[in-house]
Short mmCIF file of C-alpha atoms (C1' of nucleotides) in Angstrom, two decimals:
data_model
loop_
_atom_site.label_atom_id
_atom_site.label_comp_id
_atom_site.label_asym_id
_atom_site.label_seq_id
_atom_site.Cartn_x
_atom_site.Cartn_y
_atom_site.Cartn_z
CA UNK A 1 -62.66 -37.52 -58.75
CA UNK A 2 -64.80 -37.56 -55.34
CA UNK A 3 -67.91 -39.08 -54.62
CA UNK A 4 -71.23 -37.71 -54.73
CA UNK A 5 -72.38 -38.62 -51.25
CA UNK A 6 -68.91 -37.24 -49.77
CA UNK A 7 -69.98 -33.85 -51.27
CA UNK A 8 -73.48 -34.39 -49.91
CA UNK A 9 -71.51 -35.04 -46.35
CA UNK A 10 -69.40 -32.29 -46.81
CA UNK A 11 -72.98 -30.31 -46.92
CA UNK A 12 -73.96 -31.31 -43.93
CA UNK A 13 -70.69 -30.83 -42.07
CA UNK A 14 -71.76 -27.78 -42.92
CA UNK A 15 -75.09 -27.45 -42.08
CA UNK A 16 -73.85 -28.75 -38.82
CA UNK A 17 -70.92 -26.31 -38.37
CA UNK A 18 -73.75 -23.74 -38.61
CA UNK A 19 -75.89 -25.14 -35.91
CA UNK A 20 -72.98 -25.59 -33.74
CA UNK A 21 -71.96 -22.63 -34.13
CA UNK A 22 -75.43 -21.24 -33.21
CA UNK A 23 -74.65 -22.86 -29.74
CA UNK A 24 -71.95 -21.34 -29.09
CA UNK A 25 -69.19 -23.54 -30.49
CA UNK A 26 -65.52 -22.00 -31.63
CA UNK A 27 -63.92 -25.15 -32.42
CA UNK A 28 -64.93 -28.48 -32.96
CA UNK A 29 -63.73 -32.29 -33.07
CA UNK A 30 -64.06 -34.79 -35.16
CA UNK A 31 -66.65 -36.63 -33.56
CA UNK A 32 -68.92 -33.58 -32.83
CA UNK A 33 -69.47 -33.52 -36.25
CA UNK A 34 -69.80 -37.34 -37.03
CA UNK A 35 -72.85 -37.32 -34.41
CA UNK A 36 -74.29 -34.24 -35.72
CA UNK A 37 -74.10 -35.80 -39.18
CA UNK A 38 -74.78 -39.59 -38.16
CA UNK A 39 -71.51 -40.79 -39.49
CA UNK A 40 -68.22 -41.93 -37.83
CA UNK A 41 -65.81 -39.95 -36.66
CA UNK A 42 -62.68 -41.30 -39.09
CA UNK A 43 -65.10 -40.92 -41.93
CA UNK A 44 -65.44 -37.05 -41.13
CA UNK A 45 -61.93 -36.98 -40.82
CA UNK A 46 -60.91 -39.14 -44.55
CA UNK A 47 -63.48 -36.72 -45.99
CA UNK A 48 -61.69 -33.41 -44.64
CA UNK A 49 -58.02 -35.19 -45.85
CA UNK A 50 -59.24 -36.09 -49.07
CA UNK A 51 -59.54 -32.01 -49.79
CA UNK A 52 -56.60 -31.21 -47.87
CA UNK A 53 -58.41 -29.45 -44.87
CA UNK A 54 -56.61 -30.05 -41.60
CA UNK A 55 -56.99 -29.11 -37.62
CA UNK A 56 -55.16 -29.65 -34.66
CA UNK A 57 -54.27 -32.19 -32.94
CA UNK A 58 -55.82 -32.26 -29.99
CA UNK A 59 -57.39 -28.94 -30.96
CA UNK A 60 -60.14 -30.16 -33.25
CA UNK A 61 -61.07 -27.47 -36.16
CA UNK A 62 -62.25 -23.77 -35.59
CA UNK A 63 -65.45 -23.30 -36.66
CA UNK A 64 -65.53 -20.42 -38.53
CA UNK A 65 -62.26 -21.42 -40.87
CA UNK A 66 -64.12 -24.60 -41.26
CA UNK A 67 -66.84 -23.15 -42.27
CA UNK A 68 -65.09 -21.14 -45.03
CA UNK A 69 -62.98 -23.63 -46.26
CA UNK A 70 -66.28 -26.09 -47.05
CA UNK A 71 -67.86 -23.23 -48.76
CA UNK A 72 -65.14 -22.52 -50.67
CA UNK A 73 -64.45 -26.10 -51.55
CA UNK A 74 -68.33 -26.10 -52.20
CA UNK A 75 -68.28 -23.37 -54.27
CA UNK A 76 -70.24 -21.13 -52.45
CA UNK A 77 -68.03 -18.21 -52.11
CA UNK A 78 -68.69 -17.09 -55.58
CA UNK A 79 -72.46 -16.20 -56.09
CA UNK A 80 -75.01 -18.73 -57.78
CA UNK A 81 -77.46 -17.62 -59.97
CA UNK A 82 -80.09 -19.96 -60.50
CA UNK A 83 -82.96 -20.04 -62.68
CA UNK A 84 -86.10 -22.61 -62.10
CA UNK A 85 -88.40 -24.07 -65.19
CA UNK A 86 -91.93 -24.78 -63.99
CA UNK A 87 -94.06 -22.37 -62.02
CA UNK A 88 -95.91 -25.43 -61.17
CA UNK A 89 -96.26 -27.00 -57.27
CA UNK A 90 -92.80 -27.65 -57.11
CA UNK A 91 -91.90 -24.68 -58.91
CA UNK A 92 -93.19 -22.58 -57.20
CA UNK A 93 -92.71 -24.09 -53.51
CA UNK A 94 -88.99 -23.30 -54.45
CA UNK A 95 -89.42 -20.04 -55.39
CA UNK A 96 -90.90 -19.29 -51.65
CA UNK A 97 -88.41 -21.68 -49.90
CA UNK A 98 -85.93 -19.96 -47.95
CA UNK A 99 -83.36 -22.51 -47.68
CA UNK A 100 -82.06 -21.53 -50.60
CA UNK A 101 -81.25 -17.86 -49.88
CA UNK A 102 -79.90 -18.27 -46.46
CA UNK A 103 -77.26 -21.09 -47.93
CA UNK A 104 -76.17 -18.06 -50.70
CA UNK A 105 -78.25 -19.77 -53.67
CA UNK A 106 -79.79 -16.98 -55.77
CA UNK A 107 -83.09 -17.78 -57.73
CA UNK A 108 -83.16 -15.31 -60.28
CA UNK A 109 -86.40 -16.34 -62.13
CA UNK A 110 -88.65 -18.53 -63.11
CA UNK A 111 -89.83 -20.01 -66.67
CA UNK A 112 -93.50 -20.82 -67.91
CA UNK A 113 -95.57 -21.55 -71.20
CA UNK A 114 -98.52 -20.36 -69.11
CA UNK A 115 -99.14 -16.83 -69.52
CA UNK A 116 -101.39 -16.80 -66.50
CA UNK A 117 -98.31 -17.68 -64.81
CA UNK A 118 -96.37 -14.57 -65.80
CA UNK A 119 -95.34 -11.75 -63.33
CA UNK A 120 -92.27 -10.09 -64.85
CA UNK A 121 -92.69 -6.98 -62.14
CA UNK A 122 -91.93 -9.84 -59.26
CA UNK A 123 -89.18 -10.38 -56.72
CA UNK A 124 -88.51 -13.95 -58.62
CA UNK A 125 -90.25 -13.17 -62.26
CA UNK A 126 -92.10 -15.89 -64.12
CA UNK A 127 -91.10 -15.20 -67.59
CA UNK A 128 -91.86 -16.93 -71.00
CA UNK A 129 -90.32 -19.83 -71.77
CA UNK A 130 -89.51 -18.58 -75.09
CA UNK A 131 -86.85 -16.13 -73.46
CA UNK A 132 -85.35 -18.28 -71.66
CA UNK A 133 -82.28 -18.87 -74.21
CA UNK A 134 -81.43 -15.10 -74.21
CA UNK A 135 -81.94 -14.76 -70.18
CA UNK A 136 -79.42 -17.50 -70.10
CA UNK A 137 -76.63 -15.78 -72.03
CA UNK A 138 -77.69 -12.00 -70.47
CA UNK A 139 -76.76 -13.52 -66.83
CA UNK A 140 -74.68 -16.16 -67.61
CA UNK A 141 -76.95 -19.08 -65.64
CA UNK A 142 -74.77 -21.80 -65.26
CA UNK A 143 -77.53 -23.91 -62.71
CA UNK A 144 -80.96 -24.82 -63.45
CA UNK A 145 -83.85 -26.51 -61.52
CA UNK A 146 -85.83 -28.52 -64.17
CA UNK A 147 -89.61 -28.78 -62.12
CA UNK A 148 -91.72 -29.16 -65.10
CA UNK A 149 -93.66 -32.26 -66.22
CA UNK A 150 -92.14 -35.43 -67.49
CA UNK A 151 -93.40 -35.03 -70.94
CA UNK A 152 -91.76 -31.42 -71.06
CA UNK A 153 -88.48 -32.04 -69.05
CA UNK A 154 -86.53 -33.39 -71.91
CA UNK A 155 -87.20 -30.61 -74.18
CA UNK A 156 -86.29 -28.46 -71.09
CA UNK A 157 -83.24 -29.71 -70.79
CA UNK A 158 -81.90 -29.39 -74.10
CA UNK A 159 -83.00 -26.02 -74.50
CA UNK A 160 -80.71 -25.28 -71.04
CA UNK A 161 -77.79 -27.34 -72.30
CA UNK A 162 -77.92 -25.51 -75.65
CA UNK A 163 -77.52 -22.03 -73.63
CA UNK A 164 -74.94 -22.79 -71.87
CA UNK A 165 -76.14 -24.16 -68.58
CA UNK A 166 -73.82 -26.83 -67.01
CA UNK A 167 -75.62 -28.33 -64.25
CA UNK A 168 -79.48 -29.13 -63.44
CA UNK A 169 -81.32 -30.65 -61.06
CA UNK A 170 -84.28 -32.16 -61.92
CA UNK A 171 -87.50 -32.60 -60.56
CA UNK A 172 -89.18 -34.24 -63.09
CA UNK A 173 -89.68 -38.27 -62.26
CA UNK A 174 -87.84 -38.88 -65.67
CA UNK A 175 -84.02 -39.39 -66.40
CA UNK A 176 -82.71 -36.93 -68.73
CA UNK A 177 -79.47 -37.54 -71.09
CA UNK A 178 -77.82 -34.70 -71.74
CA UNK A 179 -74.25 -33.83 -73.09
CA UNK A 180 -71.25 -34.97 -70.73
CA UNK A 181 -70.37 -31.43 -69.68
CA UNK A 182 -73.86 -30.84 -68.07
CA UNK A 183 -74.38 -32.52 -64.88
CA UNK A 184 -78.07 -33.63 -64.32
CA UNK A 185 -78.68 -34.98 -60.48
CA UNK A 186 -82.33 -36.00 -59.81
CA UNK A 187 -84.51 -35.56 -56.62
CA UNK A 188 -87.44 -38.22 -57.60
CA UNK A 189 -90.14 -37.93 -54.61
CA UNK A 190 -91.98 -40.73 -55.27
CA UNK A 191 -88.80 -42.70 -55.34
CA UNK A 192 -87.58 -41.49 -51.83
CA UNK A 193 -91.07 -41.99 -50.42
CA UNK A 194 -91.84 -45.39 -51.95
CA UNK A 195 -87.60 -46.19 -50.29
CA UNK A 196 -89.20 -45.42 -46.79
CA UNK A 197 -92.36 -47.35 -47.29
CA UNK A 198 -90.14 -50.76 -48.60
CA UNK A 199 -87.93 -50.32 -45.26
CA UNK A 200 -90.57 -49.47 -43.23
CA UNK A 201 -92.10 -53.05 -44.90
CA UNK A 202 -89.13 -54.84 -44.66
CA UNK A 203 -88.46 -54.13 -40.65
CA UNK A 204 -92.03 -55.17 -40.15
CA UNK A 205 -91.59 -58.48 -41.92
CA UNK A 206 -87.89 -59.34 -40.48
CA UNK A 207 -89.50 -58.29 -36.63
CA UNK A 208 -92.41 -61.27 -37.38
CA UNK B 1 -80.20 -56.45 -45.62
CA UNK B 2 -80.21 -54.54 -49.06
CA UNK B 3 -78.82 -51.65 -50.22
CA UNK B 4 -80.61 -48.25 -50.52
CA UNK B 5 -79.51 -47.67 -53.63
CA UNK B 6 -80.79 -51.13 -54.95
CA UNK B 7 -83.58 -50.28 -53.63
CA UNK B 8 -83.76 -47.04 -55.33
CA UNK B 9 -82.44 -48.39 -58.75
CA UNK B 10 -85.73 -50.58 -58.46
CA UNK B 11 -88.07 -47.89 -58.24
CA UNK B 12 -86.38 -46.84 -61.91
CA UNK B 13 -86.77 -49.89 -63.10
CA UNK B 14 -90.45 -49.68 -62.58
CA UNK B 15 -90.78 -46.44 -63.53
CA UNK B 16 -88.78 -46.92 -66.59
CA UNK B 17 -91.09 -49.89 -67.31
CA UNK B 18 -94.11 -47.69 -67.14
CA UNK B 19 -92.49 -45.34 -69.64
CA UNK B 20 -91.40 -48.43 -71.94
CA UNK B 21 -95.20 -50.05 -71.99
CA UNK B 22 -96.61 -47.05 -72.48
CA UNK B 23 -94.73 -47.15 -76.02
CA UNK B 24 -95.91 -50.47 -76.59
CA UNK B 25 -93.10 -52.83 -75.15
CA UNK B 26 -94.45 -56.17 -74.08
CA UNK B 27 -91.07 -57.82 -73.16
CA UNK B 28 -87.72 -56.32 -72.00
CA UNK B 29 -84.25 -57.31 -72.32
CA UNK B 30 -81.59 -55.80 -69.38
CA UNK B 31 -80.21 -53.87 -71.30
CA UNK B 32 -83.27 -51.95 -72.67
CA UNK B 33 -83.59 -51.05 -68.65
CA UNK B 34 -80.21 -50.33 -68.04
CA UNK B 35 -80.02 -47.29 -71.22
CA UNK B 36 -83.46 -46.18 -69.57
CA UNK B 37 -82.15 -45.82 -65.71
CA UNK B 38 -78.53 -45.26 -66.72
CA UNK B 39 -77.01 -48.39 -65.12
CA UNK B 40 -75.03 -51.22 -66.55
CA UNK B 41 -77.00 -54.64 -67.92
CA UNK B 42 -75.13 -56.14 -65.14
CA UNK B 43 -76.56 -54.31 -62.34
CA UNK B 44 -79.91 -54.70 -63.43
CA UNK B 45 -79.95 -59.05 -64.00
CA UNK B 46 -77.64 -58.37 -60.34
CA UNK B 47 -80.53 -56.55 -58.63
CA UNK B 48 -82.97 -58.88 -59.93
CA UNK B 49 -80.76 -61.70 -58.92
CA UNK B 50 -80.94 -60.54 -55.44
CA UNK B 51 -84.87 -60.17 -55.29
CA UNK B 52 -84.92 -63.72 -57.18
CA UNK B 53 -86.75 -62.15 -59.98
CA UNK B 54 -86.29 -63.95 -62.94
CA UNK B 55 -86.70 -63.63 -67.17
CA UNK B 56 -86.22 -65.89 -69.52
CA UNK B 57 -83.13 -66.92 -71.36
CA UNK B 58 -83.37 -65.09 -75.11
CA UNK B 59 -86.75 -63.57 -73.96
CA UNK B 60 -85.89 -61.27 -71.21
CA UNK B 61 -88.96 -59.94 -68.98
CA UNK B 62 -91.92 -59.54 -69.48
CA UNK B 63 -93.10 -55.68 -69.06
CA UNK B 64 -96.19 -56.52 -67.04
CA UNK B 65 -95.09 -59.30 -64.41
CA UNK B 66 -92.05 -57.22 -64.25
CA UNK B 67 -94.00 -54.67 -62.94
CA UNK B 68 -95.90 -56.22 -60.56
CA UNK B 69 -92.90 -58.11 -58.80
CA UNK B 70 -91.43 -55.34 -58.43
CA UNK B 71 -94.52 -53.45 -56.69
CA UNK B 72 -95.00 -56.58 -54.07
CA UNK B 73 -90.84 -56.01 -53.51
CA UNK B 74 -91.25 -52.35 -53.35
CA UNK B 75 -94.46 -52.42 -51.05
CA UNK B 76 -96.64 -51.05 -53.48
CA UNK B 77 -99.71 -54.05 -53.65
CA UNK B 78 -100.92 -52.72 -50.33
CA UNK B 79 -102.46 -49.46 -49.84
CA UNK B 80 -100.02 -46.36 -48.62
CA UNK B 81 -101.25 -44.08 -46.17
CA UNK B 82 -99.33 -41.07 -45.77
CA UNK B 83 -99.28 -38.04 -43.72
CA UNK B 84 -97.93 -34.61 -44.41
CA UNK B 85 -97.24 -32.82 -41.09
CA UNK B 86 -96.82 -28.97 -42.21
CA UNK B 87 -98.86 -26.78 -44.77
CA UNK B 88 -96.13 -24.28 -45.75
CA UNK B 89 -94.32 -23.85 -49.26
CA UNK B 90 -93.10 -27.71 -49.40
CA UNK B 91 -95.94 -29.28 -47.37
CA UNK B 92 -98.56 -27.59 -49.49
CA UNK B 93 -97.05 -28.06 -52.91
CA UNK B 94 -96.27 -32.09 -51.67
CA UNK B 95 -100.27 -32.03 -51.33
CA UNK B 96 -100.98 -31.14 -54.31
CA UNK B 97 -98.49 -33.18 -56.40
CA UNK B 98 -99.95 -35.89 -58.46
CA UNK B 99 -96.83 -37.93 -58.81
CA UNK B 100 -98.06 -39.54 -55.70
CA UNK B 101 -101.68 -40.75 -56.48
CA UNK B 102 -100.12 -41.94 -59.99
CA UNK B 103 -97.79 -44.89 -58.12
CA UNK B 104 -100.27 -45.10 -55.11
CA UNK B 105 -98.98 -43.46 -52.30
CA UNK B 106 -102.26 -41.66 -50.78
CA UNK B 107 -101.86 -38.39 -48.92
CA UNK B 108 -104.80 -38.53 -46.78
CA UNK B 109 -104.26 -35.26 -44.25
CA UNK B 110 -101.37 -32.62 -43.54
CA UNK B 111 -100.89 -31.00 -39.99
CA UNK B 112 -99.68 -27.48 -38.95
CA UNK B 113 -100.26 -25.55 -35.83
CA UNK B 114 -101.74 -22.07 -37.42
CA UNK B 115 -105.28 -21.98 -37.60
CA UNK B 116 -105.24 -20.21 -40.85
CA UNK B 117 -103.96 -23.19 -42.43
CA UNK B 118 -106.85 -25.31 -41.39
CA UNK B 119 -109.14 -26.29 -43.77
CA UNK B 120 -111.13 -29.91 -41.93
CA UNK B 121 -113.50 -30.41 -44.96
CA UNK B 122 -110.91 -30.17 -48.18
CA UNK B 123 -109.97 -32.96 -50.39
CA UNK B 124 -106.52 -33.61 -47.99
CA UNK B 125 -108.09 -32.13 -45.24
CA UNK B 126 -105.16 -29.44 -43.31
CA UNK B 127 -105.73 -30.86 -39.44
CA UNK B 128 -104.54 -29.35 -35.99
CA UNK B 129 -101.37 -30.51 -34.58
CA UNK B 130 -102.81 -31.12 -31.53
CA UNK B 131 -105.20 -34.38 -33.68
CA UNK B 132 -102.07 -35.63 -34.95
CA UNK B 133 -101.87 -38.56 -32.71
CA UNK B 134 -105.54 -39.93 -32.28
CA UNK B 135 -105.36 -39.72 -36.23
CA UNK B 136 -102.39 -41.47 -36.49
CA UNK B 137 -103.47 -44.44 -34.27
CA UNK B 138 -107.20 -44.07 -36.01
CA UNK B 139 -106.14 -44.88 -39.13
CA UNK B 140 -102.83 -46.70 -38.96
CA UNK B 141 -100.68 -44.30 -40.34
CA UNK B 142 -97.22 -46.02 -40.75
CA UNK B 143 -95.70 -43.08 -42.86
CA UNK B 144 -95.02 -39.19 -42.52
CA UNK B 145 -93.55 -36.56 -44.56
CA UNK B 146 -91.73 -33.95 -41.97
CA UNK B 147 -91.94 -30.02 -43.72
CA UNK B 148 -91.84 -28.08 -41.37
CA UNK B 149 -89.19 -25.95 -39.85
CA UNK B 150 -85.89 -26.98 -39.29
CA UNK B 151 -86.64 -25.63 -35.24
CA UNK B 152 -89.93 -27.91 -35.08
CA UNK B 153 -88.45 -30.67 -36.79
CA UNK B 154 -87.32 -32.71 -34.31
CA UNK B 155 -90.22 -32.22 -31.81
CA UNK B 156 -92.49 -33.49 -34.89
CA UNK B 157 -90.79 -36.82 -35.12
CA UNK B 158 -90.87 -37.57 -31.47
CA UNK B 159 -94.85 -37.08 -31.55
CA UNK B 160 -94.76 -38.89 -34.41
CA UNK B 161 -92.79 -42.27 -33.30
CA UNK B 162 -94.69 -42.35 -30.35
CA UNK B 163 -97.88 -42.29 -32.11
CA UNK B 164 -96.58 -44.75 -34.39
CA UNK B 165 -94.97 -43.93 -37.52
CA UNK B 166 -92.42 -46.14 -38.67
CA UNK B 167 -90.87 -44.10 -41.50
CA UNK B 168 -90.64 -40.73 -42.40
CA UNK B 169 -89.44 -38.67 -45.21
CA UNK B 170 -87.97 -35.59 -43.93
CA UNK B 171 -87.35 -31.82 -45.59
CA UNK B 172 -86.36 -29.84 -42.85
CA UNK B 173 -82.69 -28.84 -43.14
CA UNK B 174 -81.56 -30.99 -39.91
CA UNK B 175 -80.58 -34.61 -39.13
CA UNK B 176 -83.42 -35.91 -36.81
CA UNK B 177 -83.28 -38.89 -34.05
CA UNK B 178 -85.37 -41.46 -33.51
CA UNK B 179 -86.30 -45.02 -32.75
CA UNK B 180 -84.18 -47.73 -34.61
CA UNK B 181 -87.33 -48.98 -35.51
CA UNK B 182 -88.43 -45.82 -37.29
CA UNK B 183 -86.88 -45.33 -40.43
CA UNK B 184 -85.42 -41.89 -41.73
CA UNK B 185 -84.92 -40.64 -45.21
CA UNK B 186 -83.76 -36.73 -45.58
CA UNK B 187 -84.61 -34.72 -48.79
CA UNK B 188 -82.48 -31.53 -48.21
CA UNK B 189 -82.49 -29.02 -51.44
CA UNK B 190 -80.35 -27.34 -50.28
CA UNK B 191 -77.51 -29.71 -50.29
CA UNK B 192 -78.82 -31.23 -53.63
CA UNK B 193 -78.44 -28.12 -55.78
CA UNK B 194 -74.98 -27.40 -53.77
CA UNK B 195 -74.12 -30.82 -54.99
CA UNK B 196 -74.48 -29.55 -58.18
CA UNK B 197 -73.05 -26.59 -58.21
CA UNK B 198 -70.18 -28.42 -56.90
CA UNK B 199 -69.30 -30.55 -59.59
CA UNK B 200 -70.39 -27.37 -62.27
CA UNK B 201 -67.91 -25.88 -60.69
CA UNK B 202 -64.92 -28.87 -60.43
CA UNK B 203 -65.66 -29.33 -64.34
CA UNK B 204 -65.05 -25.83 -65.31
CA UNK B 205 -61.77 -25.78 -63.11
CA UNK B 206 -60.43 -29.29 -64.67
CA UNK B 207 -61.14 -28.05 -68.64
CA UNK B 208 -59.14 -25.12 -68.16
"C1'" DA C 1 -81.99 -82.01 -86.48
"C1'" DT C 2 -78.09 -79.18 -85.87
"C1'" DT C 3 -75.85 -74.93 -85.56
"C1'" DT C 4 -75.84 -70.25 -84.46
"C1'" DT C 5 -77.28 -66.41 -81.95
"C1'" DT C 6 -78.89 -64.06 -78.12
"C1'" DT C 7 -79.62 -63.12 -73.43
"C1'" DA C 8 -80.34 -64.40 -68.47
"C1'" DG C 9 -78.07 -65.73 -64.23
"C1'" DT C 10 -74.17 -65.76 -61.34
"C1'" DG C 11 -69.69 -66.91 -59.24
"C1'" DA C 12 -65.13 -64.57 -59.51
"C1'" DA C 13 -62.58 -60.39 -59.88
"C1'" DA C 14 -62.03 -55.61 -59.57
"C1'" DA C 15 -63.03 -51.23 -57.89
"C1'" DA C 16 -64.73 -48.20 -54.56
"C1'" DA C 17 -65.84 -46.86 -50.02
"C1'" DA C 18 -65.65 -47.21 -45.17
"C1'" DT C 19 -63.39 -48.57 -41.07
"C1'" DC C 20 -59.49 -49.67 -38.30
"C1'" DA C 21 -55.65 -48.71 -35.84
"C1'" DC C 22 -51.76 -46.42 -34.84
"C1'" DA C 23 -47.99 -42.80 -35.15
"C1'" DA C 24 -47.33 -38.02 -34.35
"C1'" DA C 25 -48.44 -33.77 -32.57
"C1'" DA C 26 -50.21 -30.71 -29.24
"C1'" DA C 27 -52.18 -29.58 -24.96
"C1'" DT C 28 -52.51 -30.49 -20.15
"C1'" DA C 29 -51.16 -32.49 -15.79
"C1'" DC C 30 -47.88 -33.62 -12.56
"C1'" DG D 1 -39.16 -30.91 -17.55
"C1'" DT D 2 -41.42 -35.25 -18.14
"C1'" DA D 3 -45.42 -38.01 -18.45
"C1'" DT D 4 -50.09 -38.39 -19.74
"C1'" DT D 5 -53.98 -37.49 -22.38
"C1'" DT D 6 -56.35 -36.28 -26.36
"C1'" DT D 7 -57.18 -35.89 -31.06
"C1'" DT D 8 -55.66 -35.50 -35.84
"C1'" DG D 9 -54.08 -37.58 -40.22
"C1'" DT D 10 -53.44 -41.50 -42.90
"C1'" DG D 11 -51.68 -46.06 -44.57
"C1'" DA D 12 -53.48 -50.70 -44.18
"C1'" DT D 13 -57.41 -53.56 -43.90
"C1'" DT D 14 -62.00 -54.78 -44.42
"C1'" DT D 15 -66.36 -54.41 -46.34
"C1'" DT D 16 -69.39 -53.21 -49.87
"C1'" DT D 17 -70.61 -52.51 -54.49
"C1'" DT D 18 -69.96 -52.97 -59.22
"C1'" DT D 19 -68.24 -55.10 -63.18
"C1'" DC D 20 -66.47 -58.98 -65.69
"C1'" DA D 21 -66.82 -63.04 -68.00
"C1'" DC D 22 -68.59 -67.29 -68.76
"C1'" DT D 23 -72.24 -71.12 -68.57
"C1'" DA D 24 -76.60 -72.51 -69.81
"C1'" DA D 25 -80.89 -72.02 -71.77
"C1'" DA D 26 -83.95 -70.72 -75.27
"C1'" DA D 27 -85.06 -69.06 -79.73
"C1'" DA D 28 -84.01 -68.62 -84.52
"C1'" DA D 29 -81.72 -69.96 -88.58
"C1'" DT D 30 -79.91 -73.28 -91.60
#
DNA sequence: ATTTTTTAGTGAAAAAAATCACAAAAATAC
DNA sequence: GTATTTTTGTGATTTTTTTCACTAAAAAAT
């Protein structure tokens, strides 16, 4: 089984491959991508080996094959439908962010207790809460993005695992247990933000 | 030089703690933390180890000293300015997030260059771009929070490093360059809920 | 007072991840 | 046609991170 942050660099290969591309690039090396990515160039390359995608020697990789075979090996050439819980900030900052679209990630709707929330005519509808079980099953959601409060999130996510949705992410500053075949990754922002301020700190300190 | 992760794993630890004294705990044993972050008693008496925080023998931690060690490791007794430089989906809904103020990080201004944005006399007042840097050196920002475009991203950080910001947290979908001195942490969604659907997908393929 | 139990602290060991370094292949140069 | 250059792919090595396992201390029980 493969590491989380070599998926999370196979991402960005990505990402890169896309910008690259953008410039003008057919094929690339090894260490294009390692600078575009900030990593080294044999770690690109023991990444791409570890899922069996290969180049040329001397001839780098074609961009557009690479491009396919990540997203493929990403799961991105199938379509992801998405669903968000929380038509809070964060909610619905997601529901607006593009990012999502252009990478082929489908937000379908969104889930509320709030009836002032509620738009069910929308592009992205904000739906009850209390539908959310039979939404599930209509569309077969597999992926949810928990971005509710702490106090709700666990609730949340038992409600998702019990439909049948097998991986969340999770905005809620709270870890979740849920059953083994649902795979919960967080994005805490205090966390991150508090992780810059203590290196930030630190370099200040070890410079004195 | 410690680990990110550590560093991360701390910031659970304290949250955690907060969660376990608001149901009354006054002492902790490692392995109470470890169920509540999801790590092994090891890791968290190994962490410790490596800050020098200590418990006692039989009597593990207690909740509140716990606490506060870890906010003077974590940076957290001084006060946190932070900037938010873009008022779009992310930078707006980052304002207004109260996950923040709760483990004192204060917002105290967001930036954008569209005059429809501005608003000089709100709580987090929305500033020109073109103030950024006389604010910056004003009030001794050492922290910013990058959401804007992914095409304005990098022209951001450079104002901000010169004007003095020594960390930043970044959401635009792009690896940025700066300083060494400047540290650089990336939130991309994007890449977070692909990471996810990756390893949705890998556990459906392995069942069958 | 002594024994038992529990839990921190930490070197040693194991596991995991990253880097090194080099053979082999392909393109280019001569 | 041969030599040179460049770059991949990967086994071996190194480094980093995590886990193990045991000592010692403190509390509780006898």
């Amino acid at each position: 089984m493969v590491n989380r942050n070599c998926i999370i660099r196979l991402s960005r290969y990505k990402n890169a491959l896309f910008r690259l591309k953008a410039l003008g690039f057919m094929k690339v090396f090894s260490d294009n991508l390692a600078d575009a990515v900030g990593v080294t160039a044999a770690q690109v390359r023991k990444d791409f080996s570890l899922f069996g995608v290969t180049g040329n020697k001397k001839g780098g990789y074609l961009v557009d094959s690479l491009i396919e075979r990540l997203n493929i090996i990403l799961g991105k050439d199938s379509v992801n439908n998405v669903i968000i819980i929380g038509a809070g900030n964060i909610g619905t900052a997601l529901m607006k962010y593009k990012g999502f679209e252009k990478e082929g990630i489908k937000i379908i709707a969104c889930f509320d207790i709030d009836p002032i929330k509620f738009s069910k005519k929308a592009d992205i509808p904000v739906l009850p809460l209390e539908n959310i079980k039979d939404f599930i099953k209509n569309n077969e959601v597999k992926i949810g993005i928990i971005a509710v409060p702490d106090i709700a999130a666990q609730n949340v996510l038992d409600i998702l695992a019990v439909s049948g949705v097998k991986g969340v992410l999770n905005f809620a500053p709270i870890r979740l247990k849920g059953p083994d075949d649902c795979i919960i990754n967080n994005v805490n922002l205090e966390h991150e933000l508090e992780n810059v301020i203590y290196f930030v700190n630190t370099q200040e300190k070890t410079k004195q």
